[in-house]
mmCIF file of C-alpha atoms in Angstrom:
data_model
loop_
_atom_site.group_PDB
_atom_site.id
_atom_site.type_symbol
_atom_site.label_atom_id
_atom_site.label_comp_id
_atom_site.label_asym_id
_atom_site.label_seq_id
_atom_site.Cartn_x
_atom_site.Cartn_y
_atom_site.Cartn_z
ATOM 1 C CA MET C 64 0.057 -0.033 -0.021
ATOM 2 C CA HIS C 65 1.388 3.382 -0.990
ATOM 3 C CA HIS C 66 1.581 5.961 1.838
ATOM 4 C CA THR C 67 2.942 9.510 1.783
ATOM 5 C CA ARG C 68 4.127 11.557 4.649
ATOM 6 C CA LYS C 69 1.246 13.953 3.987
ATOM 7 C CA ALA C 70 -1.184 11.269 5.144
ATOM 8 C CA ALA C 71 -1.605 12.732 8.661
ATOM 9 C CA PRO C 72 -1.786 16.433 8.183
ATOM 10 C CA ALA C 73 -3.524 17.087 11.497
ATOM 11 C CA VAL C 74 -0.671 15.568 13.456
ATOM 12 C CA ARG C 75 2.016 17.332 11.428
ATOM 13 C CA ALA C 76 0.178 20.619 11.689
ATOM 14 C CA ALA C 77 -0.090 20.307 15.474
ATOM 15 C CA ARG C 78 3.600 19.464 15.739
ATOM 16 C CA LEU C 79 4.574 22.456 13.643
ATOM 17 C CA ALA C 80 2.251 24.683 15.570
ATOM 18 C CA SER C 81 3.859 23.499 18.819
ATOM 19 C CA CYS C 82 7.375 24.186 17.257
ATOM 20 C CA ALA C 83 6.304 27.660 16.398
ATOM 21 C CA LEU C 84 5.018 28.330 19.933
ATOM 22 C CA LEU C 85 8.204 26.957 21.504
ATOM 23 C CA ALA C 86 10.335 28.917 19.144
ATOM 24 C CA THR C 87 8.443 32.140 20.029
ATOM 25 C CA VAL C 88 9.344 31.464 23.653
ATOM 26 C CA ALA C 89 12.898 31.009 22.499
ATOM 27 C CA VAL C 90 12.886 34.517 21.043
ATOM 28 C CA LEU C 91 12.093 35.911 24.534
ATOM 29 C CA THR C 92 14.519 33.663 26.453
ATOM 30 C CA GLY C 93 17.562 33.792 24.036
ATOM 31 C CA CYS C 94 18.759 31.752 21.101
ATOM 32 C CA GLU C 95 20.826 28.550 21.061
ATOM 33 C CA ARG C 96 23.790 27.991 18.770
ATOM 34 C CA GLY C 97 24.610 24.841 17.106
ATOM 35 C CA SER C 98 27.330 22.443 18.248
ATOM 36 C CA SER C 99 29.546 23.778 15.388
ATOM 37 C CA GLY C 100 29.439 27.192 17.068
ATOM 38 C CA ASP C 101 28.607 29.026 13.916
ATOM 39 C CA ALA C 102 24.829 28.574 13.366
ATOM 40 C CA ASP C 103 22.677 31.555 12.532
ATOM 41 C CA GLU C 104 20.574 33.006 15.306
ATOM 42 C CA SER C 105 17.675 34.179 13.200
ATOM 43 C CA THR C 106 14.405 34.178 15.147
ATOM 44 C CA THR C 107 11.294 32.092 14.572
ATOM 45 C CA GLY C 108 7.760 33.287 15.042
ATOM 46 C CA PRO C 109 4.159 32.514 14.094
ATOM 47 C CA SER C 110 4.289 35.063 11.208
ATOM 48 C CA GLY C 111 6.453 32.980 8.922
ATOM 49 C CA CYS C 112 7.487 34.765 5.759
ATOM 50 C CA PRO C 113 4.489 35.058 3.401
ATOM 51 C CA ALA C 114 6.213 36.450 0.287
ATOM 52 C CA VAL C 115 9.244 34.215 0.534
ATOM 53 C CA HIS C 116 7.000 31.260 1.241
ATOM 54 C CA THR C 117 4.855 31.916 -1.835
ATOM 55 C CA ARG C 118 8.001 32.010 -4.089
ATOM 56 C CA ALA C 119 9.420 28.914 -2.439
ATOM 57 C CA ARG C 120 6.140 26.939 -2.885
ATOM 58 C CA GLU C 121 6.028 27.851 -6.659
ATOM 59 C CA ALA C 122 9.664 26.800 -7.135
ATOM 60 C CA VAL C 123 9.099 23.550 -5.364
ATOM 61 C CA THR C 124 6.123 22.814 -7.417
ATOM 62 C CA ARG C 125 8.058 23.302 -10.558
ATOM 63 C CA ALA C 126 10.905 21.116 -9.240
ATOM 64 C CA GLU C 127 8.661 18.332 -8.246
ATOM 65 C CA ARG C 128 7.296 17.846 -11.770
ATOM 66 C CA ASN C 129 8.111 14.652 -13.577
ATOM 67 C CA ASP C 130 6.945 15.688 -17.072
ATOM 68 C CA ILE C 131 9.771 18.096 -17.660
ATOM 69 C CA PRO C 132 10.370 18.323 -21.559
ATOM 70 C CA TRP C 133 13.861 17.802 -22.805
ATOM 71 C CA GLY C 134 15.710 21.020 -22.582
ATOM 72 C CA GLY C 135 19.107 19.880 -23.801
ATOM 73 C CA PRO C 136 20.703 19.942 -27.176
ATOM 74 C CA THR C 137 18.850 18.831 -30.255
ATOM 75 C CA SER C 138 21.661 19.290 -32.822
ATOM 76 C CA GLY C 139 25.366 18.587 -32.982
ATOM 77 C CA PRO C 140 27.993 16.491 -34.757
ATOM 78 C CA ARG C 141 27.213 12.916 -35.894
ATOM 79 C CA ALA C 142 28.914 10.159 -34.070
ATOM 80 C CA VAL C 143 32.722 9.880 -34.525
ATOM 81 C CA SER C 144 33.646 6.169 -34.682
ATOM 82 C CA GLY C 145 36.240 4.125 -33.020
ATOM 83 C CA LYS C 146 36.808 6.022 -29.744
ATOM 84 C CA THR C 147 37.821 4.725 -26.377
ATOM 85 C CA LEU C 148 37.090 6.454 -23.031
ATOM 86 C CA VAL C 149 38.555 5.809 -19.597
ATOM 87 C CA TYR C 150 36.369 6.745 -16.576
ATOM 88 C CA VAL C 151 38.546 7.410 -13.620
ATOM 89 C CA ALA C 152 36.272 6.947 -10.612
ATOM 90 C CA GLN C 153 36.992 8.623 -7.309
ATOM 91 C CA THR C 154 35.491 5.431 -5.732
ATOM 92 C CA MET C 155 32.901 3.180 -7.179
ATOM 93 C CA THR C 156 31.397 2.735 -3.682
ATOM 94 C CA ASN C 157 30.073 6.308 -4.101
ATOM 95 C CA PRO C 158 26.601 5.759 -5.645
ATOM 96 C CA GLY C 159 26.810 9.101 -7.506
ATOM 97 C CA VAL C 160 30.147 8.321 -9.149
ATOM 98 C CA ALA C 161 29.006 4.761 -9.946
ATOM 99 C CA GLY C 162 25.642 5.931 -11.323
ATOM 100 C CA ALA C 163 27.390 8.398 -13.696
ATOM 101 C CA ALA C 164 29.832 5.616 -14.794
ATOM 102 C CA ASP C 165 26.790 3.414 -15.669
ATOM 103 C CA GLY C 166 25.416 6.283 -17.685
ATOM 104 C CA VAL C 167 28.721 6.572 -19.685
ATOM 105 C CA ARG C 168 28.685 2.824 -20.325
ATOM 106 C CA ASP C 169 25.108 2.935 -21.575
ATOM 107 C CA ALA C 170 25.724 5.906 -23.954
ATOM 108 C CA ALA C 171 28.991 4.413 -25.133
ATOM 109 C CA ARG C 172 27.178 1.280 -26.243
ATOM 110 C CA ALA C 173 24.631 3.474 -28.095
ATOM 111 C CA ILE C 174 27.348 5.415 -29.898
ATOM 112 C CA GLY C 175 29.697 2.484 -30.575
ATOM 113 C CA TRP C 176 32.593 3.278 -28.293
ATOM 114 C CA ASN C 177 34.682 1.394 -25.750
ATOM 115 C CA VAL C 178 34.846 2.318 -22.056
ATOM 116 C CA ARG C 179 37.205 1.265 -19.320
ATOM 117 C CA VAL C 180 36.482 2.171 -15.694
ATOM 118 C CA ILE C 181 39.430 2.375 -13.281
ATOM 119 C CA ASP C 182 38.447 2.706 -9.613
ATOM 120 C CA GLY C 183 40.702 4.926 -7.543
ATOM 121 C CA GLY C 184 39.411 3.359 -4.349
ATOM 122 C CA GLY C 185 38.673 6.691 -2.577
ATOM 123 C CA THR C 186 42.232 7.432 -1.455
ATOM 124 C CA PRO C 187 44.598 10.120 -2.773
ATOM 125 C CA ALA C 188 47.213 7.539 -3.726
ATOM 126 C CA GLY C 189 44.645 5.266 -5.395
ATOM 127 C CA ILE C 190 43.157 8.113 -7.389
ATOM 128 C CA GLN C 191 46.589 9.319 -8.516
ATOM 129 C CA ALA C 192 47.560 5.798 -9.555
ATOM 130 C CA ALA C 193 44.300 5.450 -11.443
ATOM 131 C CA MET C 194 44.808 8.671 -13.317
ATOM 132 C CA SER C 195 48.373 7.752 -14.161
ATOM 133 C CA GLU C 196 47.169 4.502 -15.645
ATOM 134 C CA ALA C 197 44.446 6.226 -17.634
ATOM 135 C CA VAL C 198 46.873 8.650 -19.154
ATOM 136 C CA ALA C 199 49.368 5.787 -19.954
ATOM 137 C CA LEU C 200 46.660 4.023 -21.902
ATOM 138 C CA ARG C 201 46.423 7.001 -24.269
ATOM 139 C CA PRO C 202 42.661 6.789 -24.729
ATOM 140 C CA SER C 203 40.630 9.128 -26.842
ATOM 141 C CA GLY C 204 39.277 10.882 -23.697
ATOM 142 C CA ILE C 205 39.297 10.665 -19.919
ATOM 143 C CA VAL C 206 36.442 11.209 -17.477
ATOM 144 C CA ILE C 207 37.364 12.685 -14.093
ATOM 145 C CA GLY C 208 34.702 10.976 -11.961
ATOM 146 C CA GLY C 209 33.940 12.882 -8.821
ATOM 147 C CA PHE C 210 37.344 14.087 -7.650
ATOM 148 C CA ASP C 211 39.349 17.420 -7.729
ATOM 149 C CA PRO C 212 41.597 17.464 -10.754
ATOM 150 C CA ASP C 213 44.073 19.481 -8.719
ATOM 151 C CA SER C 214 44.687 16.342 -6.653
ATOM 152 C CA THR C 215 46.113 14.674 -9.834
ATOM 153 C CA ALA C 216 47.779 17.852 -11.193
ATOM 154 C CA GLN C 217 50.714 15.987 -12.748
ATOM 155 C CA GLN C 218 48.633 13.443 -14.439
ATOM 156 C CA THR C 219 46.162 16.032 -15.669
ATOM 157 C CA ALA C 220 49.032 18.109 -17.091
ATOM 158 C CA ARG C 221 50.348 15.079 -18.932
ATOM 159 C CA ALA C 222 46.853 14.380 -20.507
ATOM 160 C CA ASN C 223 46.642 18.030 -21.605
ATOM 161 C CA ALA C 224 50.170 17.840 -23.155
ATOM 162 C CA GLN C 225 49.066 14.677 -25.002
ATOM 163 C CA ARG C 226 45.831 16.437 -26.148
ATOM 164 C CA ILE C 227 43.672 14.002 -24.494
ATOM 165 C CA PRO C 228 40.273 15.716 -23.820
ATOM 166 C CA LEU C 229 39.314 15.758 -20.176
ATOM 167 C CA ILE C 230 35.691 15.932 -19.057
ATOM 168 C CA GLY C 231 34.730 16.171 -15.389
ATOM 169 C CA TRP C 232 31.689 14.810 -13.520
ATOM 170 C CA HIS C 233 31.368 16.944 -10.315
ATOM 171 C CA ALA C 234 35.133 17.586 -10.773
ATOM 172 C CA VAL C 235 34.993 21.363 -10.201
ATOM 173 C CA PRO C 236 32.199 23.447 -8.588
ATOM 174 C CA ASP C 237 30.603 24.899 -11.766
ATOM 175 C CA PRO C 238 29.263 23.277 -14.898
ATOM 176 C CA GLY C 239 30.959 24.075 -18.212
ATOM 177 C CA PRO C 240 34.528 24.435 -19.327
ATOM 178 C CA SER C 241 37.457 25.012 -17.005
ATOM 179 C CA ARG C 242 40.797 26.625 -17.667
ATOM 180 C CA ARG C 243 42.549 25.748 -14.529
ATOM 181 C CA PRO C 244 42.353 22.770 -14.483
ATOM 182 C CA ASP C 245 41.872 22.487 -18.243
ATOM 183 C CA LEU C 246 38.649 20.564 -18.807
ATOM 184 C CA PHE C 247 36.649 20.524 -22.019
ATOM 185 C CA THR C 248 33.629 20.833 -19.734
ATOM 186 C CA ASN C 249 32.332 19.762 -16.232
ATOM 187 C CA VAL C 250 29.015 17.970 -16.045
ATOM 188 C CA THR C 251 27.047 18.804 -12.987
ATOM 189 C CA THR C 252 23.897 20.556 -11.844
ATOM 190 C CA ARG C 253 24.473 24.089 -10.518
ATOM 191 C CA VAL C 254 25.368 23.942 -6.877
ATOM 192 C CA ARG C 255 23.437 27.253 -6.263
ATOM 193 C CA ASP C 256 20.323 25.789 -7.736
ATOM 194 C CA VAL C 257 20.572 22.664 -5.615
ATOM 195 C CA ALA C 258 21.225 24.664 -2.486
ATOM 196 C CA ARG C 259 18.344 27.086 -3.182
ATOM 197 C CA ILE C 260 15.749 24.435 -3.914
ATOM 198 C CA SER C 261 16.645 22.470 -0.830
ATOM 199 C CA ALA C 262 16.129 25.494 1.363
ATOM 200 C CA GLN C 263 12.947 26.437 -0.511
ATOM 201 C CA TRP C 264 11.507 22.942 0.092
ATOM 202 C CA ILE C 265 12.008 23.498 3.833
ATOM 203 C CA ILE C 266 10.405 26.961 3.642
ATOM 204 C CA SER C 267 7.475 25.580 1.624
ATOM 205 C CA ASP C 268 6.989 22.443 3.648
ATOM 206 C CA SER C 269 6.970 24.249 6.982
ATOM 207 C CA ASP C 270 4.794 27.210 5.836
ATOM 208 C CA GLY C 271 7.812 29.383 6.613
ATOM 209 C CA ARG C 272 8.069 28.113 10.348
ATOM 210 C CA ALA C 273 10.901 25.677 10.826
ATOM 211 C CA GLY C 274 13.687 24.802 13.167
ATOM 212 C CA VAL C 275 16.509 23.435 11.000
ATOM 213 C CA VAL C 276 19.638 21.368 11.428
ATOM 214 C CA LEU C 277 22.134 21.646 8.609
ATOM 215 C CA ILE C 278 24.734 18.943 8.075
ATOM 216 C CA THR C 279 27.898 19.454 6.006
ATOM 217 C CA ASP C 280 31.553 18.543 5.606
ATOM 218 C CA ALA C 281 33.518 21.765 5.985
ATOM 219 C CA SER C 282 36.717 20.022 4.916
ATOM 220 C CA ILE C 283 35.495 19.850 1.373
ATOM 221 C CA PRO C 284 35.288 23.295 -0.316
ATOM 222 C CA PHE C 285 32.397 22.243 -2.639
ATOM 223 C CA ALA C 286 30.337 20.984 0.347
ATOM 224 C CA ARG C 287 31.110 24.006 2.474
ATOM 225 C CA ASN C 288 30.055 26.299 -0.345
ATOM 226 C CA LYS C 289 26.754 24.295 -0.792
ATOM 227 C CA SER C 290 25.937 24.611 2.903
ATOM 228 C CA ASP C 291 26.751 28.248 2.936
ATOM 229 C CA LEU C 292 24.345 28.856 0.120
ATOM 230 C CA ILE C 293 21.659 26.866 1.869
ATOM 231 C CA ARG C 294 22.141 29.024 4.941
ATOM 232 C CA GLU C 295 21.833 32.217 2.816
ATOM 233 C CA GLU C 296 18.552 31.029 1.310
ATOM 234 C CA LEU C 297 17.068 29.866 4.680
ATOM 235 C CA ALA C 298 17.933 33.370 6.093
ATOM 236 C CA ASP C 299 15.535 34.936 3.615
ATOM 237 C CA CYS C 300 12.666 33.569 5.771
ATOM 238 C CA GLN C 301 12.430 35.337 9.102
ATOM 239 C CA GLY C 302 10.244 32.413 10.333
ATOM 240 C CA VAL C 303 13.027 29.884 9.938
ATOM 241 C CA LYS C 304 15.551 29.320 12.698
ATOM 242 C CA LEU C 305 18.799 27.584 11.976
ATOM 243 C CA LEU C 306 19.260 25.584 15.160
ATOM 244 C CA SER C 307 22.664 24.081 14.358
ATOM 245 C CA VAL C 308 25.267 23.499 11.640
ATOM 246 C CA GLU C 309 26.900 20.133 12.233
ATOM 247 C CA ASN C 310 30.227 19.654 10.624
ATOM 248 C CA ILE C 311 30.653 15.921 10.061
ATOM 249 C CA PRO C 312 33.398 14.793 7.586
ATOM 250 C CA ILE C 313 31.953 12.292 5.128
ATOM 251 C CA PRO C 314 34.543 9.686 6.015
ATOM 252 C CA ASP C 315 33.436 9.867 9.614
ATOM 253 C CA ALA C 316 29.753 9.928 8.797
ATOM 254 C CA SER C 317 28.918 6.356 9.873
ATOM 255 C CA SER C 318 30.527 6.702 13.240
ATOM 256 C CA ARG C 319 29.757 10.307 14.162
ATOM 257 C CA THR C 320 26.282 10.903 12.708
ATOM 258 C CA PRO C 321 24.320 8.590 15.081
ATOM 259 C CA ARG C 322 26.012 10.221 18.121
ATOM 260 C CA GLU C 323 25.353 13.742 16.856
ATOM 261 C CA ILE C 324 21.684 12.916 16.003
ATOM 262 C CA SER C 325 21.128 11.600 19.492
ATOM 263 C CA SER C 326 22.628 14.813 21.011
ATOM 264 C CA LEU C 327 20.579 17.090 18.718
ATOM 265 C CA LEU C 328 17.342 15.298 19.658
ATOM 266 C CA SER C 329 18.077 15.763 23.311
ATOM 267 C CA ARG C 330 18.955 19.445 22.904
ATOM 268 C CA PHE C 331 16.307 20.678 20.566
ATOM 269 C CA GLN C 332 13.377 18.216 20.968
ATOM 270 C CA ASP C 333 10.214 19.528 19.232
ATOM 271 C CA ARG C 334 11.963 22.709 18.071
ATOM 272 C CA TRP C 335 13.767 20.548 15.453
ATOM 273 C CA THR C 336 11.375 20.173 12.601
ATOM 274 C CA HIS C 337 13.488 19.906 9.492
ATOM 275 C CA SER C 338 17.031 18.899 8.394
ATOM 276 C CA VAL C 339 19.058 19.335 5.274
ATOM 277 C CA ALA C 340 22.358 17.578 4.490
ATOM 278 C CA ILE C 341 24.828 18.239 1.716
ATOM 279 C CA ASN C 342 24.653 14.555 0.782
ATOM 280 C CA ASP C 343 21.932 11.880 1.262
ATOM 281 C CA LEU C 344 24.337 9.448 2.999
ATOM 282 C CA TYR C 345 24.052 11.347 6.349
ATOM 283 C CA PHE C 346 20.475 10.129 6.671
ATOM 284 C CA ALA C 347 21.411 6.550 6.153
ATOM 285 C CA ASP C 348 23.641 6.924 9.130
ATOM 286 C CA ALA C 349 21.091 8.971 11.041
ATOM 287 C CA ALA C 350 18.251 6.541 10.779
ATOM 288 C CA PRO C 351 19.374 4.162 13.623
ATOM 289 C CA ALA C 352 19.575 7.085 16.012
ATOM 290 C CA PHE C 353 16.115 8.395 15.153
ATOM 291 C CA ARG C 354 14.744 4.944 15.411
ATOM 292 C CA ALA C 355 16.363 4.363 18.854
ATOM 293 C CA ALA C 356 14.892 7.614 20.119
ATOM 294 C CA GLY C 357 11.454 6.531 19.018
ATOM 295 C CA GLU C 358 10.979 9.044 16.246
ATOM 296 C CA LYS C 359 8.633 8.073 13.460
ATOM 297 C CA GLY C 360 10.195 7.329 10.063
ATOM 298 C CA SER C 361 7.723 9.770 8.448
ATOM 299 C CA GLY C 362 9.054 12.654 10.615
ATOM 300 C CA PRO C 363 9.396 15.198 12.125
ATOM 301 C CA PRO C 364 12.166 16.090 11.678
ATOM 302 C CA PHE C 365 11.533 16.109 7.936
ATOM 303 C CA ASN C 366 14.812 15.488 6.132
ATOM 304 C CA ILE C 367 15.985 16.479 2.719
ATOM 305 C CA GLY C 368 19.299 15.561 1.085
ATOM 306 C CA ALA C 369 20.927 18.168 -1.129
ATOM 307 C CA GLY C 370 22.949 15.722 -3.122
ATOM 308 C CA ASP C 371 23.207 12.790 -5.567
ATOM 309 C CA GLY C 372 19.909 10.947 -4.935
ATOM 310 C CA ASP C 373 21.371 7.481 -4.841
ATOM 311 C CA PRO C 374 19.102 4.365 -4.834
ATOM 312 C CA SER C 375 19.181 4.078 -1.040
ATOM 313 C CA ALA C 376 18.044 7.685 -0.612
ATOM 314 C CA PHE C 377 15.052 6.870 -2.880
ATOM 315 C CA GLN C 378 14.255 3.834 -0.814
ATOM 316 C CA ARG C 379 14.214 5.796 2.360
ATOM 317 C CA VAL C 380 12.044 8.459 0.728
ATOM 318 C CA ASN C 381 9.612 5.939 -0.775
ATOM 319 C CA SER C 382 9.255 3.952 2.474
ATOM 320 C CA GLN C 383 9.221 7.123 4.661
ATOM 321 C CA GLN C 384 12.214 6.022 6.667
ATOM 322 C CA TYR C 385 13.777 9.163 8.093
ATOM 323 C CA GLN C 386 14.128 10.971 4.751
ATOM 324 C CA ALA C 387 11.264 13.039 3.218
ATOM 325 C CA ALA C 388 12.914 14.266 0.029
ATOM 326 C CA THR C 389 16.101 14.320 -2.065
ATOM 327 C CA VAL C 390 17.435 16.636 -4.702
ATOM 328 C CA PRO C 391 18.897 13.932 -7.097
ATOM 329 C CA GLU C 392 21.382 14.226 -9.849
ATOM 330 C CA PRO C 393 20.118 12.725 -13.121
ATOM 331 C CA LEU C 394 23.127 10.371 -13.241
ATOM 332 C CA SER C 395 22.213 8.367 -16.298
ATOM 333 C CA LEU C 396 21.458 11.491 -18.237
ATOM 334 C CA GLN C 397 24.776 13.003 -17.194
ATOM 335 C CA GLY C 398 26.556 9.936 -18.379
ATOM 336 C CA TRP C 399 24.950 10.378 -21.832
ATOM 337 C CA GLN C 400 25.776 14.047 -21.778
ATOM 338 C CA ILE C 401 29.495 13.229 -21.017
ATOM 339 C CA VAL C 402 29.631 10.980 -24.154
ATOM 340 C CA ASP C 403 27.909 13.655 -26.210
ATOM 341 C CA GLU C 404 30.371 16.244 -24.953
ATOM 342 C CA PHE C 405 33.304 14.013 -25.952
ATOM 343 C CA ASN C 406 31.789 13.619 -29.420
ATOM 344 C CA ARG C 407 31.777 17.382 -29.697
ATOM 345 C CA ALA C 408 35.331 17.629 -28.539
ATOM 346 C CA PHE C 409 36.450 14.901 -31.051
ATOM 347 C CA SER C 410 34.625 16.859 -33.817
ATOM 348 C CA GLY C 411 36.202 20.171 -33.007
ATOM 349 C CA ARG C 412 32.942 21.665 -31.785
ATOM 350 C CA PRO C 413 32.305 23.627 -28.561
ATOM 351 C CA HIS C 414 30.633 22.073 -25.573
ATOM 352 C CA SER C 415 26.815 21.966 -25.567
ATOM 353 C CA GLY C 416 26.343 24.315 -22.622
ATOM 354 C CA TYR C 417 23.486 22.111 -21.247
ATOM 355 C CA VAL C 418 22.902 21.938 -17.561
ATOM 356 C CA ALA C 419 20.239 19.676 -16.121
ATOM 357 C CA PRO C 420 17.547 21.386 -14.123
ATOM 358 C CA VAL C 421 17.080 20.565 -10.404
ATOM 359 C CA HIS C 422 14.427 18.146 -9.310
ATOM 360 C CA ILE C 423 12.952 17.228 -6.002
ATOM 361 C CA ALA C 424 11.906 13.598 -5.427
ATOM 362 C CA THR C 425 9.356 12.670 -2.679
ATOM 363 C CA ALA C 426 7.201 9.730 -1.957
ATOM 364 C CA ASP C 427 4.448 11.530 -3.730
ATOM 365 C CA ASN C 428 6.128 11.894 -7.110
ATOM 366 C CA SER C 429 8.902 9.246 -7.331
ATOM 367 C CA GLU C 430 6.368 6.483 -7.995
ATOM 368 C CA GLY C 431 8.741 3.868 -6.331
ATOM 369 C CA ALA C 432 11.686 4.810 -8.536
ATOM 370 C CA THR C 433 15.241 4.360 -7.309
ATOM 371 C CA ALA C 434 16.776 7.162 -9.500
ATOM 372 C CA TRP C 435 15.840 10.412 -11.236
ATOM 373 C CA ASP C 436 15.841 9.635 -14.896
ATOM 374 C CA PRO C 437 14.007 12.213 -16.913
ATOM 375 C CA SER C 438 12.612 11.317 -20.366
ATOM 376 C CA GLY C 439 13.713 12.356 -23.738
ATOM 377 C CA TYR C 440 17.454 12.482 -23.546
ATOM 378 C CA ARG C 441 18.296 9.075 -25.019
ATOM 379 C CA GLU C 442 16.105 9.735 -28.102
ATOM 380 C CA ALA C 443 17.567 13.244 -28.453
ATOM 381 C CA TYR C 444 21.188 12.097 -28.331
ATOM 382 C CA ARG C 445 20.574 9.157 -30.610
ATOM 383 C CA LYS C 446 19.043 11.465 -33.136
ATOM 384 C CA ILE C 447 22.017 13.846 -32.955
ATOM 385 C CA TRP C 448 24.650 11.047 -33.341
ATOM 386 C CA GLY C 449 22.670 9.331 -36.129
ATOM 387 C CA GLU C 450 22.577 5.630 -36.792
ATOM 388 C CA VAL C 451 25.560 3.947 -35.289
ATOM 389 C CA THR C 452 26.367 0.493 -36.674
ATOM 390 C CA ALA C 453 29.974 -0.076 -35.685
ATOM 391 C CA ALA C 454 30.248 -3.135 -33.513
ATOM 392 C CA GLN C 455 32.565 -2.646 -30.580
ATOM 393 C CA VAL C 456 34.142 -5.260 -28.298
ATOM 394 C CA PRO C 457 33.845 -4.101 -24.650
ATOM 395 C CA ILE C 458 37.096 -3.679 -22.721
ATOM 396 C CA PRO C 459 37.172 -5.098 -19.214
ATOM 397 C CA SER C 460 37.216 -2.546 -16.473
ATOM 398 C CA ARG C 461 39.210 -3.086 -13.330
ATOM 399 C CA ASN C 462 39.748 -1.354 -10.081
ATOM 400 C CA MET C 463 42.934 -0.559 -8.330
ATOM 401 C CA HIS C 464 42.811 -3.993 -6.637
ATOM 402 C CA GLY C 465 43.123 -5.804 -9.931
ATOM 403 C CA THR C 466 39.633 -7.197 -10.167
ATOM 404 C CA SER C 467 37.845 -6.981 -13.489
ATOM 405 C CA GLU C 468 34.245 -6.147 -14.316
ATOM 406 C CA SER C 469 32.330 -6.691 -17.573
ATOM 407 C CA LEU C 470 30.998 -3.795 -19.503
#
């Protein structure tokens, strides 16, 4: 039976009203700071923020649509034949990195190219070794899958010197070409758009009256920038109080998140109505602590992940298990875009300029899906590339531990 977290509006409304009342008392008695020591101290009151709330609700309604027409390229060079790509993965245990790699594989089969995936294993040494191997193979192009190219500056410079086009997936903060490092283009959604819609979802969902916990990894510039942008957007609503900013490094998430969640529940109790994290993975680690405290999976607090949208995040959203929404990357589409961008590079054409729009997935609109896969892109790219008839023999992929995987 399909349930949504909106199924008990009376209970939810009562809880939020109680939160607003408690927060009003907090205005009179003083504000608390988050455990990070740098949370905002904006006040919460029953008035909310009507104008900001209206804009947020409209933006969220647009972002929750599933019937978005294809807004990417409809023209470009026909398929160049006989190309080989190497996808260097930060780690294939990262669902976002792995999902984009699967999209590249799928598109490569459609266009008739070969792909090898080399797994860096998530360590600086492993990523550098993977990138060194990729350059030594002298492929037609290399994908920088989810890591900072500056961490492999020597290998990147060698690829540039050999005129091997480099395309990033979440490699630098902004979509599009990069000069330093030298990337033909970087495929990602706009971090400002992701941050804005995540905050707008909280403002819309709470009617402009929320007590928010923000979880980030301040050691990663990209993540810190995203959380700063979320804070800026939340600050536009005077009815939203940022209770705490929790700095939990992603490598420590599994050990630290449950402990921090337990502490936050004790400190803020009913004032904590919503959470936003820079990556969905935090809510996988938070779930046991919420469960142990007797919190309902359907919330509150109502949690939104401002990142990736991996299958486990969709499963939590669809089953109402301590995550209400995610802002997913269209990973398969981005894999196809990467292949199309390489085809443009090989043809001496500029990058397409396409950036996928943001989307919000909830139990109401995901319809049991485990990924955000908008329609129309496969047909559009196949039409651009034309009929591809060249038969290609897949090259085995392997990780840095020497095991192979079939493409």
